[in-house]
């Protein structure tokens, strides 16, 4: 795991080495073990290394082909590098690194080598002879990669902060990106909150030459194959694929462990790790003083069952307050989540661990969130749209009167639409602030098109010909490409890499994900969430874990924001309210509604984080 930087098009750039060095310095937290720079007349490339596989200096980057015509800077891991090495048996490898295997794979198969990779990665490969640069992001969007185009110059990096540090990118807010953030507590790729800065989309690469920048999609998760086996065979295949995913993600030359909340997903990962390991697995859990938030009994149960070396991380509000400035400072791009991952990553790293496995992705793949249940319910209620809109609108008014709250507001928003089609209904389910609230907060008369609606509409056009994804699989694809990639994975990356800790996510192995998406709804969600995962695990998980109430790995935000964090929140919201983008009265009124219990904390905390980020990054 590392950080990469680069500039293509050095004309009129006075000192490329100094610029790349400044960008590298900005990523020092991502790679404390080594750094390197390459420059020629065309490109400047920078790298910061966190050594995981072959920790010797031989694996340092930039990495060169034997004839030095190819130069590679690479962030991530190729998990199947051992299998690829066997296919490349005519190559005399000089290191034990996956980096060298990646370069050799490109030399043999060209850019088509991407189809052979199982991993999480963002890399840039410069061909000095062809004067061609490839900038690549992994299939599932696990590793971030940001770009900014300025005329014939393209700047890229693992973090936005490094782009800003180059001095080649303006610190200017993207106003449509702001609307997306208010709607969803994040900005969806390819856009970001910085004007002119974009993300390379998952499963895409850029081919860059002096004449053009071409974006190519090389992988599409929604093009899954239908699975037509019986239930027993499907369960066996899910188990085998997840076990293999866990096993190859345990390949490392450094101490590793796992995050353990005591939920189904993390417990399954820990159980599978224990089943293929000769040594006790090290596990880490955050526990709270407030019993209603603490998952300690469940994580202790799993730790005992699988004989792990378990570390509990007690977190009080005083602890959290002391961590909060550092956690917010670690945010390269703001979101409404993240500090919990910061805390568990910090303690895990301090315990001598350099790589940890996480259960992230299990909910998205196996229908674990409430949004799956809501979308199933809506699918069966399409008859409602036969009523005239006026009748539907009147009904929503009565519903909001009888049962006021966010859920009723969202139902009302859906019933005001012309269609109950997937691409119109799903985006409302994940909104933090509905459009009417965003209009009031910003005083904008018109809002840009909903980014999630655009994203989902695009995804559903790319399925396998003749095979319509099952309804729940459509929800999975939407979840993976919206909330998971643009909140959970981005937060996981920036919060873990703040401590130079690599986090691996076995549920996002593309071989597993493709298979599960082809399974029909009745086998995936016959009567309760994640039944396919639970039953595929056989006797691995205790009944107490399977049937426990879902809590989610979160913090007691509401309690803290009304208590010890109240002044911190008020200070930031008052400062944000003075910015020209917001209606001061509406914004501060929203805070008062929260204090009176009329609005959820999740509507306010992203605004606090936004102001902190804009202030510290000096963004206009």
Coordinates of C-alpha atoms in Angstrom, one line a residue, residues 173-390:
X173 CA -15.3 24.6 -4.6
X174 CA -17.4 22.8 -7.2
X175 CA -20.9 24.1 -6.6
X176 CA -22.6 21.2 -8.2
X177 CA -20.4 18.9 -6.1
X178 CA -21.6 20.8 -3.0
X179 CA -25.2 19.9 -3.9
X180 CA -24.3 16.3 -4.2
X181 CA -22.6 16.4 -0.8
X182 CA -25.6 17.9 0.8
X183 CA -27.8 15.3 -0.7
X184 CA -25.6 12.3 0.1
X185 CA -22.8 13.3 2.6
X186 CA -20.3 12.7 -0.2
X187 CA -19.6 13.5 -3.8
X188 CA -19.9 10.7 -6.3
X189 CA -17.2 9.9 -8.8
X190 CA -16.2 11.2 -11.2
X191 CA -16.8 14.6 -9.5
X192 CA -15.3 15.9 -6.3
X193 CA -15.8 19.0 -4.1
X194 CA -12.9 20.7 -5.9
X195 CA -13.7 22.3 -9.3
X196 CA -11.8 20.6 -12.1
X197 CA -10.7 17.6 -9.9
X198 CA -12.2 14.2 -10.8
X199 CA -11.8 10.6 -9.8
X200 CA -10.9 7.9 -12.3
X201 CA -13.9 5.7 -12.2
X202 CA -13.6 2.1 -10.9
X203 CA -12.9 -0.4 -13.6
X204 CA -11.5 2.2 -15.9
X205 CA -8.1 3.3 -17.2
X206 CA -6.9 6.4 -19.0
X207 CA -4.6 6.1 -22.0
X208 CA -2.7 9.4 -22.3
X209 CA -0.6 10.6 -25.1
X210 CA 0.5 14.0 -26.4
X211 CA -2.6 14.2 -28.6
X212 CA -5.4 12.8 -26.4
X213 CA -6.7 11.4 -23.1
X214 CA -8.9 8.4 -23.7
X215 CA -11.0 6.9 -20.9
X216 CA -11.7 3.1 -21.3
X217 CA -14.0 0.9 -19.2
X218 CA -12.2 -2.5 -18.8
X219 CA -14.6 -4.0 -16.2
X220 CA -18.3 -3.8 -15.5
X221 CA -19.7 -5.4 -12.3
X222 CA -23.3 -5.2 -13.6
X223 CA -22.5 -7.7 -16.4
X224 CA -22.8 -10.7 -14.1
X225 CA -23.8 -14.1 -15.4
X226 CA -27.0 -15.8 -14.2
X227 CA -26.5 -18.5 -11.6
X228 CA -28.7 -21.5 -12.2
X229 CA -27.5 -24.0 -9.7
X230 CA -29.5 -25.4 -6.7
X231 CA -29.3 -23.8 -3.3
X232 CA -26.8 -26.3 -1.8
X233 CA -24.4 -25.8 -4.7
X234 CA -24.7 -22.1 -4.5
X235 CA -24.0 -22.1 -0.7
X236 CA -20.9 -24.3 -1.3
X237 CA -19.6 -22.0 -4.0
X238 CA -20.1 -18.9 -1.9
X239 CA -18.2 -20.5 1.0
X240 CA -15.4 -21.6 -1.3
X241 CA -15.0 -18.3 -3.1
X242 CA -15.1 -16.3 0.2
X243 CA -12.6 -18.6 1.8
X244 CA -10.2 -18.3 -1.2
X245 CA -10.6 -14.5 -1.1
X246 CA -9.7 -14.4 2.6
X247 CA -6.8 -16.8 2.0
X248 CA -5.1 -14.8 -0.8
X249 CA -5.6 -11.6 1.2
X250 CA -3.6 -13.0 4.0
X251 CA -0.4 -13.0 1.8
X252 CA 1.9 -10.5 3.4
X253 CA 5.5 -10.2 4.7
X254 CA 4.4 -8.0 7.7
X255 CA 2.2 -8.7 10.9
X256 CA -1.5 -8.6 10.1
X257 CA -4.9 -8.9 11.9
X258 CA -8.6 -8.1 11.5
X259 CA -11.2 -5.6 12.5
X260 CA -13.9 -7.4 14.6
X261 CA -17.2 -5.8 15.5
X262 CA -18.9 -9.1 16.3
X263 CA -21.4 -8.7 13.4
X264 CA -22.0 -11.4 10.8
X265 CA -19.5 -10.0 8.2
X266 CA -16.4 -9.4 10.4
X267 CA -17.1 -12.6 12.3
X268 CA -17.2 -14.6 9.0
X269 CA -13.9 -13.1 7.9
X270 CA -12.2 -13.8 11.3
X271 CA -13.6 -17.4 11.3
X272 CA -12.3 -18.0 7.8
X273 CA -8.9 -16.5 8.6
X274 CA -8.6 -18.8 11.7
X275 CA -9.5 -21.8 9.5
X276 CA -6.6 -21.3 7.1
X277 CA -4.0 -20.0 9.6
X278 CA -1.4 -21.9 11.7
X279 CA -1.2 -19.0 14.2
X280 CA -3.8 -17.2 16.3
X281 CA -5.3 -14.2 14.4
X282 CA -5.0 -10.8 16.0
X283 CA -8.3 -9.0 16.2
X284 CA -9.3 -5.4 17.2
X285 CA -12.6 -3.9 18.4
X286 CA -13.9 -0.5 19.5
X287 CA -16.0 -0.7 22.7
X288 CA -18.0 2.1 24.3
X289 CA -18.8 3.1 27.9
X290 CA -22.5 3.4 26.7
X291 CA -23.8 -0.2 26.8
X292 CA -26.4 0.4 24.1
X293 CA -23.6 1.2 21.6
X294 CA -21.1 -1.4 22.7
X295 CA -20.6 -4.6 20.7
X296 CA -18.1 -6.0 23.2
X297 CA -20.0 -9.1 24.2
X298 CA -20.3 -10.2 20.5
X299 CA -16.7 -9.5 19.6
X300 CA -15.5 -11.3 22.7
X301 CA -17.7 -14.3 21.8
X302 CA -16.1 -14.6 18.4
X303 CA -12.6 -13.9 19.7
X304 CA -13.1 -16.8 22.2
X305 CA -14.5 -19.2 19.6
X306 CA -11.7 -18.7 17.2
X307 CA -9.0 -18.3 19.8
X308 CA -7.8 -14.9 18.6
X309 CA -5.4 -12.5 20.3
X310 CA -8.1 -9.9 20.9
X311 CA -7.6 -6.2 21.7
X312 CA -10.4 -4.0 22.9
X313 CA -10.2 -0.3 22.2
X314 CA -12.3 1.5 24.9
X315 CA -13.6 4.8 23.5
X316 CA -15.1 7.5 25.8
X317 CA -16.3 10.9 24.7
X318 CA -13.1 12.3 26.2
X319 CA -11.0 9.9 24.1
X320 CA -12.9 10.8 21.0
X321 CA -12.6 14.5 21.5
X322 CA -8.8 14.1 21.8
X323 CA -8.8 12.1 18.5
X324 CA -11.2 14.2 16.6
X325 CA -8.9 17.0 15.4
X326 CA -6.4 14.5 14.1
X327 CA -9.2 12.4 12.5
X328 CA -10.7 15.4 10.7
X329 CA -7.3 16.5 9.6
X330 CA -6.9 13.1 8.0
X331 CA -9.9 13.7 5.7
X332 CA -8.6 14.2 2.2
X333 CA -12.2 14.6 1.0
X334 CA -15.0 15.2 3.5
X335 CA -17.8 12.7 4.3
X336 CA -20.3 12.1 7.1
X337 CA -18.4 9.0 8.3
X338 CA -14.8 8.0 9.0
X339 CA -13.7 8.8 12.6
X340 CA -14.6 5.3 13.8
X341 CA -12.2 3.8 11.3
X342 CA -9.5 6.3 12.3
X343 CA -9.6 5.2 15.9
X344 CA -9.5 1.4 15.3
X345 CA -6.8 1.9 12.6
X346 CA -4.7 4.0 15.0
X347 CA -4.7 1.4 17.8
X348 CA -4.2 -1.5 15.4
X349 CA -1.1 0.2 13.9
X350 CA 0.2 1.0 17.4
X351 CA -0.1 -2.7 18.2
X352 CA 2.5 -3.4 15.5
X353 CA 0.0 -4.4 12.8
X354 CA 0.6 -3.2 9.2
X355 CA -2.3 -4.9 7.4
X356 CA -5.8 -5.7 8.6
X357 CA -8.8 -7.5 7.0
X358 CA -12.2 -5.9 7.2
X359 CA -15.8 -7.1 6.7
X360 CA -16.7 -4.1 4.6
X361 CA -18.8 -5.1 1.6
X362 CA -20.8 -7.9 3.2
X363 CA -24.0 -5.8 3.6
X364 CA -23.8 -4.5 0.0
X365 CA -23.3 -7.9 -1.5
X366 CA -25.7 -10.0 0.6
X367 CA -28.6 -7.6 1.1
X368 CA -27.8 -6.6 4.7
X369 CA -29.1 -3.0 4.7
X370 CA -32.7 -1.8 5.3
X371 CA -32.6 -0.3 1.8
X372 CA -32.8 -3.8 0.3
X373 CA -36.0 -4.5 2.3
X374 CA -37.5 -1.1 1.3
X375 CA -36.7 -1.6 -2.4
X376 CA -38.3 -5.1 -2.3
X377 CA -41.4 -3.6 -0.7
X378 CA -41.6 -0.8 -3.3
X379 CA -41.3 -3.3 -6.2
X380 CA -44.5 -5.0 -5.0
X381 CA -46.3 -1.6 -4.8
X382 CA -46.1 -0.3 -8.3
X383 CA -49.9 -0.4 -8.5
X384 CA -49.8 2.8 -6.4
X385 CA -48.6 4.7 -9.5
X386 CA -52.0 4.0 -11.2
X387 CA -53.5 6.7 -9.0
X388 CA -53.4 10.3 -10.2
X389 CA -50.5 12.3 -8.8
X390 CA -52.9 14.6 -6.9

